[in-house]
Amino acid sequence: MATAPLTASSISTRILPSFEGLRPSTVRISSVGVLRPGGLNLRSFQGLVVKAATVVAPKYTAISPLGDRVLVKIKTVEEKTVGGILLPTTAQSKPQGGEVVAVGEGKTFGKTKIDISVKTGTQVVYSKYAGTELEFNGSNHLLLKEDDIVGILETDDIKDLKPLNDRVLIKVAVAEEKTAGGLLLTEATKEKPSIGTVIAVGLGPLDEEGNRKPLSISPGNTVLYSKYAGNDFKGTDGSEYIALRASDVMAVLS
C-alpha cells in the first residue's frame, strides 16, 4: 500500500495532548515541502523551526521554584547586528543569559541550609542546554538548577563575568597563524587552542557538610583545558573566552 506523503500542513494539524494549565507551544514547519519515505535528507529540513517551550496558562500568575531551582527571564535575541543589519532567524544566536526573577529555598546539607547564591534581579549566564524553557506572561523563561548557572554578569562584556561555585572563566589563547613550516593558516584550518589564561574563578563547590572547597587554580594561571568542555563566548574586543568547570582544567602551565 502506498504511503501518503507527509506535508507541513499535515504535521501542523496533529494536536498533542493538553494538560491542566500547561500546553505544548506551536510547532511550525516551513519550507519543508513533501516528505516521502526514504526521501529525507538535510536539505529537506531547511527552514525547520521548532518552538519547544512549554506554555503556562494565563490563569497562573506566579511560578515559585522549589529547592535549588531558579527561574530566569531569558534575554531577548538580538535581531540586528551592531551595524544595524537585520539578522535572519538562523543567524540569531540563542541567548545564554537573563534576569533571575524567582529562586527556590536552597539546599540542605545535614543540619546546614545553604541559600541560593543568586538573588532576584541578578543578571546571569547559564549553560547552553540547561533547564526547562517556559513561556510565561508573554515572555520566555528558563527553570534551571543553580548549578547550571555559570556566573553573574552585570555588564554586556563577558570578561566581567563573576563565575559561581566551581566555574572558571578563561581567556582563550590566540590560535597560531602559521604552521611549523611557515604556511599561513586560514580561519577554517586553524586549530582551536585548548590553552588560555584564567580571568576569574568561583568560590568553589560545596562539600557534603555545606562548606566551600576553594579551587586550586587562580586568576593569572595559564592552563590547559579539555577541548570540548564549557561554553564559548566572544568579548566586546573580539577576544574568545570559555567558561567551564574546574574539573575540566587538566594542568597549569609555567
CSV table of C-alpha atoms in Angstrom, one decimal:
chain,number,residue,atom,x,y,z
A,1,MET,CA,0.0,0.0,0.0
A,2,ALA,CA,1.4,3.4,-0.9
A,3,THR,CA,2.2,5.7,1.9
A,4,ALA,CA,0.6,9.2,1.8
A,5,PRO,CA,3.1,12.0,1.5
A,6,LEU,CA,3.8,13.9,4.7
A,7,THR,CA,3.4,17.7,4.3
A,8,ALA,CA,3.9,20.7,6.5
A,9,SER,CA,0.2,21.2,6.7
A,10,SER,CA,-0.5,17.6,7.8
A,11,ILE,CA,2.1,17.9,10.6
A,12,SER,CA,0.6,21.2,11.9
A,13,THR,CA,-2.8,19.6,12.2
A,14,ARG,CA,-1.7,17.0,14.7
A,15,ILE,CA,-2.7,18.0,18.2
A,16,LEU,CA,-0.7,16.9,21.2
A,17,PRO,CA,-2.5,16.1,24.4
A,18,SER,CA,-3.1,19.1,26.7
A,19,PHE,CA,-2.6,19.1,30.4
A,20,GLU,CA,-4.2,21.2,33.1
A,21,GLY,CA,-2.6,24.6,32.9
A,22,LEU,CA,0.1,23.6,30.5
A,23,ARG,CA,0.0,23.1,26.8
A,24,PRO,CA,2.7,22.5,24.2
A,25,SER,CA,3.5,25.5,22.2
A,26,THR,CA,3.1,25.6,18.5
A,27,VAL,CA,5.4,23.5,16.2
A,28,ARG,CA,5.9,25.4,13.0
A,29,ILE,CA,7.4,23.8,9.9
A,30,SER,CA,8.1,25.9,6.8
A,31,SER,CA,9.8,25.3,3.5
A,32,VAL,CA,9.9,21.6,4.1
A,33,GLY,CA,7.9,20.5,1.1
A,34,VAL,CA,6.6,17.0,0.6
A,35,LEU,CA,8.4,14.3,2.8
A,36,ARG,CA,8.3,10.8,1.4
A,37,PRO,CA,9.6,7.6,3.0
A,38,GLY,CA,13.3,7.2,2.2
A,39,GLY,CA,13.5,10.7,0.8
A,40,LEU,CA,14.7,12.6,3.8
A,41,ASN,CA,17.9,14.5,3.7
A,42,LEU,CA,19.4,17.6,5.3
A,43,ARG,CA,18.0,19.9,2.6
A,44,SER,CA,14.5,18.6,3.4
A,45,PHE,CA,14.7,20.4,6.8
A,46,GLN,CA,15.8,23.8,5.7
A,47,GLY,CA,13.6,26.3,7.4
A,48,LEU,CA,12.5,23.8,10.1
A,49,VAL,CA,11.5,25.8,13.2
A,50,VAL,CA,10.6,24.1,16.4
A,51,LYS,CA,9.5,26.1,19.4
A,52,ALA,CA,9.8,23.7,22.4
A,53,ALA,CA,8.8,26.0,25.3
A,54,THR,CA,6.0,24.8,27.5
A,55,VAL,CA,3.3,27.5,27.7
A,56,VAL,CA,2.0,28.2,31.2
A,57,ALA,CA,-1.8,29.1,31.0
A,58,PRO,CA,-2.7,32.8,31.8
A,59,LYS,CA,-4.7,31.7,34.8
A,60,TYR,CA,-1.4,31.1,36.6
A,61,THR,CA,0.2,34.3,37.8
A,62,ALA,CA,3.3,33.1,39.6
A,63,ILE,CA,5.9,30.4,39.4
A,64,SER,CA,7.7,29.5,42.6
A,65,PRO,CA,10.8,27.4,42.1
A,66,LEU,CA,11.5,24.6,44.6
A,67,GLY,CA,14.8,23.6,46.3
A,68,ASP,CA,17.9,24.7,44.4
A,69,ARG,CA,16.0,25.8,41.3
A,70,VAL,CA,16.0,29.3,39.8
A,71,LEU,CA,13.6,31.0,37.3
A,72,VAL,CA,15.3,33.2,34.8
A,73,LYS,CA,13.7,35.5,32.3
A,74,ILE,CA,15.6,34.9,29.1
A,75,LYS,CA,17.3,37.8,27.4
A,76,THR,CA,15.7,38.7,24.1
A,77,VAL,CA,17.6,37.5,21.0
A,78,GLU,CA,19.3,40.3,19.1
A,79,GLU,CA,17.6,40.9,15.8
A,80,LYS,CA,20.1,43.3,14.4
A,81,THR,CA,23.9,43.4,14.1
A,82,VAL,CA,25.9,46.2,15.6
A,83,GLY,CA,25.8,47.8,12.1
A,84,GLY,CA,22.0,47.7,12.1
A,85,ILE,CA,21.7,44.8,9.6
A,86,LEU,CA,18.6,42.6,10.3
A,87,LEU,CA,19.5,39.0,11.0
A,88,PRO,CA,17.6,36.0,9.7
A,89,THR,CA,16.3,33.6,12.4
A,90,THR,CA,19.0,31.1,11.6
A,91,ALA,CA,21.8,33.7,12.2
A,92,GLN,CA,20.4,34.8,15.6
A,93,SER,CA,22.5,33.4,18.4
A,94,LYS,CA,20.4,31.8,21.2
A,95,PRO,CA,20.8,33.8,24.4
A,96,GLN,CA,22.6,32.2,27.3
A,97,GLY,CA,21.7,34.8,29.8
A,98,GLY,CA,18.9,36.6,31.5
A,99,GLU,CA,17.5,38.0,34.7
A,100,VAL,CA,16.7,36.0,37.8
A,101,VAL,CA,13.0,36.5,38.7
A,102,ALA,CA,12.5,33.9,41.4
A,103,VAL,CA,14.6,31.4,43.4
A,104,GLY,CA,13.9,28.3,45.5
A,105,GLU,CA,14.6,27.9,49.2
A,106,GLY,CA,18.1,26.5,48.7
A,107,LYS,CA,19.8,23.2,49.6
A,108,THR,CA,20.1,21.4,52.9
A,109,PHE,CA,23.4,19.6,53.9
A,110,GLY,CA,22.7,17.7,57.1
A,111,LYS,CA,21.6,20.4,59.5
A,112,THR,CA,23.0,23.2,57.4
A,113,LYS,CA,20.8,25.1,55.0
A,114,ILE,CA,22.5,26.9,52.1
A,115,ASP,CA,20.6,29.7,50.4
A,116,ILE,CA,20.7,30.2,46.6
A,117,SER,CA,23.8,32.2,45.7
A,118,VAL,CA,21.9,34.5,43.3
A,119,LYS,CA,19.2,36.9,44.1
A,120,THR,CA,16.2,38.1,42.1
A,121,GLY,CA,17.1,40.9,39.8
A,122,THR,CA,20.6,39.5,39.2
A,123,GLN,CA,21.8,39.1,35.5
A,124,VAL,CA,23.2,35.7,35.0
A,125,VAL,CA,24.8,33.5,32.3
A,126,TYR,CA,23.8,29.8,32.2
A,127,SER,CA,24.9,26.6,30.5
A,128,LYS,CA,23.9,26.2,26.9
A,129,TYR,CA,21.5,23.3,27.2
A,130,ALA,CA,20.3,23.8,30.8
A,131,GLY,CA,16.8,23.8,32.2
A,132,THR,CA,13.3,23.7,31.0
A,133,GLU,CA,12.0,26.5,28.8
A,134,LEU,CA,8.7,28.1,29.7
A,135,GLU,CA,6.5,30.7,28.0
A,136,PHE,CA,5.0,32.7,30.9
A,137,ASN,CA,3.3,36.1,30.8
A,138,GLY,CA,4.3,36.6,27.2
A,139,SER,CA,8.0,36.1,27.8
A,140,ASN,CA,10.4,33.2,27.6
A,141,HIS,CA,11.7,31.9,30.9
A,142,LEU,CA,14.1,29.1,31.9
A,143,LEU,CA,13.6,27.0,35.0
A,144,LEU,CA,17.0,25.5,35.9
A,145,LYS,CA,19.1,24.3,38.8
A,146,GLU,CA,21.5,26.8,40.5
A,147,ASP,CA,24.4,24.5,39.5
A,148,ASP,CA,23.6,25.2,35.8
A,149,ILE,CA,24.3,28.9,36.3
A,150,VAL,CA,27.8,29.7,35.0
A,151,GLY,CA,28.1,33.1,36.7
A,152,ILE,CA,26.8,36.7,37.3
A,153,LEU,CA,27.2,39.2,34.5
A,154,GLU,CA,26.1,42.8,35.3
A,155,THR,CA,27.6,44.3,32.1
A,156,ASP,CA,27.5,43.5,28.4
A,157,ASP,CA,31.1,42.2,28.3
A,158,ILE,CA,31.8,38.5,29.1
A,159,LYS,CA,35.2,39.4,30.5
A,160,ASP,CA,33.3,40.9,33.5
A,161,LEU,CA,31.7,37.5,34.4
A,162,LYS,CA,31.8,36.5,38.0
A,163,PRO,CA,31.9,32.7,38.0
A,164,LEU,CA,29.9,30.8,40.6
A,165,ASN,CA,30.8,27.7,42.5
A,166,ASP,CA,33.3,25.5,40.6
A,167,ARG,CA,33.2,27.6,37.4
A,168,VAL,CA,36.3,29.2,35.8
A,169,LEU,CA,36.4,32.0,33.2
A,170,ILE,CA,39.4,31.6,30.8
A,171,LYS,CA,40.6,33.9,28.0
A,172,VAL,CA,41.5,31.6,25.2
A,173,ALA,CA,45.0,31.9,23.7
A,174,VAL,CA,45.1,33.2,20.1
A,175,ALA,CA,45.3,30.5,17.5
A,176,GLU,CA,48.5,30.0,15.6
A,177,GLU,CA,48.6,31.9,12.3
A,178,LYS,CA,51.2,29.7,10.7
A,179,THR,CA,52.2,26.0,10.6
A,180,ALA,CA,55.7,25.0,11.9
A,181,GLY,CA,56.8,25.1,8.3
A,182,GLY,CA,55.7,28.7,7.9
A,183,LEU,CA,52.5,28.2,5.9
A,184,LEU,CA,49.7,30.6,6.6
A,185,LEU,CA,46.5,29.1,8.0
A,186,THR,CA,43.0,30.1,7.0
A,187,GLU,CA,40.3,30.6,9.7
A,188,ALA,CA,38.9,27.2,8.8
A,189,THR,CA,42.2,25.3,9.2
A,190,LYS,CA,43.3,27.0,12.4
A,191,GLU,CA,43.2,24.5,15.3
A,192,LYS,CA,41.1,25.7,18.2
A,193,PRO,CA,43.5,26.2,21.2
A,194,SER,CA,42.9,24.4,24.5
A,195,ILE,CA,45.2,26.8,26.4
A,196,GLY,CA,44.3,30.1,28.0
A,197,THR,CA,44.7,32.5,30.9
A,198,VAL,CA,42.4,32.3,33.9
A,199,ILE,CA,40.5,35.6,34.3
A,200,ALA,CA,38.2,34.7,37.3
A,201,VAL,CA,37.2,31.7,39.4
A,202,GLY,CA,34.2,30.8,41.6
A,203,LEU,CA,34.3,30.3,45.3
A,204,GLY,CA,34.5,26.6,44.9
A,205,PRO,CA,32.0,23.7,45.2
A,206,LEU,CA,30.2,22.7,48.4
A,207,ASP,CA,31.2,19.6,50.3
A,208,GLU,CA,28.8,17.1,52.0
A,209,GLU,CA,28.6,19.4,55.0
A,210,GLY,CA,27.9,22.6,53.0
A,211,ASN,CA,31.4,24.0,53.3
A,212,ARG,CA,33.2,25.7,50.4
A,213,LYS,CA,36.2,23.9,48.9
A,214,PRO,CA,38.5,26.5,47.3
A,215,LEU,CA,39.7,25.9,43.8
A,216,SER,CA,43.3,25.0,43.2
A,217,ILE,CA,43.7,27.4,40.3
A,218,SER,CA,43.9,31.2,40.5
A,219,PRO,CA,43.4,34.2,38.2
A,220,GLY,CA,46.5,34.7,36.1
A,221,ASN,CA,47.3,31.0,35.7
A,222,THR,CA,47.9,29.7,32.2
A,223,VAL,CA,46.1,26.4,31.9
A,224,LEU,CA,45.4,23.5,29.6
A,225,TYR,CA,41.7,22.5,29.5
A,226,SER,CA,39.6,19.9,27.9
A,227,LYS,CA,38.9,20.8,24.2
A,228,TYR,CA,35.2,20.1,24.2
A,229,ALA,CA,34.2,21.4,27.6
A,230,GLY,CA,32.4,24.5,28.7
A,231,ASN,CA,30.6,27.4,27.0
A,232,ASP,CA,32.3,29.6,24.4
A,233,PHE,CA,31.8,33.4,24.3
A,234,LYS,CA,33.2,36.4,22.4
A,235,GLY,CA,34.1,39.6,24.3
A,236,THR,CA,33.4,43.1,23.0
A,237,ASP,CA,37.0,43.4,22.0
A,238,GLY,CA,36.8,40.3,19.8
A,239,SER,CA,38.7,38.1,22.2
A,240,GLU,CA,37.5,34.5,22.8
A,241,TYR,CA,36.5,33.3,26.3
A,242,ILE,CA,35.4,30.0,27.7
A,243,ALA,CA,33.6,29.3,31.0
A,244,LEU,CA,33.9,25.7,32.3
A,245,ARG,CA,34.1,23.7,35.4
A,246,ALA,CA,37.4,23.5,37.3
A,247,SER,CA,37.4,19.7,36.8
A,248,ASP,CA,37.8,20.3,33.0
A,249,VAL,CA,41.1,22.1,33.6
A,250,MET,CA,43.8,19.5,33.2
A,251,ALA,CA,47.0,21.3,34.0
A,252,VAL,CA,48.7,24.6,35.0
A,253,LEU,CA,51.4,25.7,32.5
A,254,SER,CA,54.5,27.6,33.6
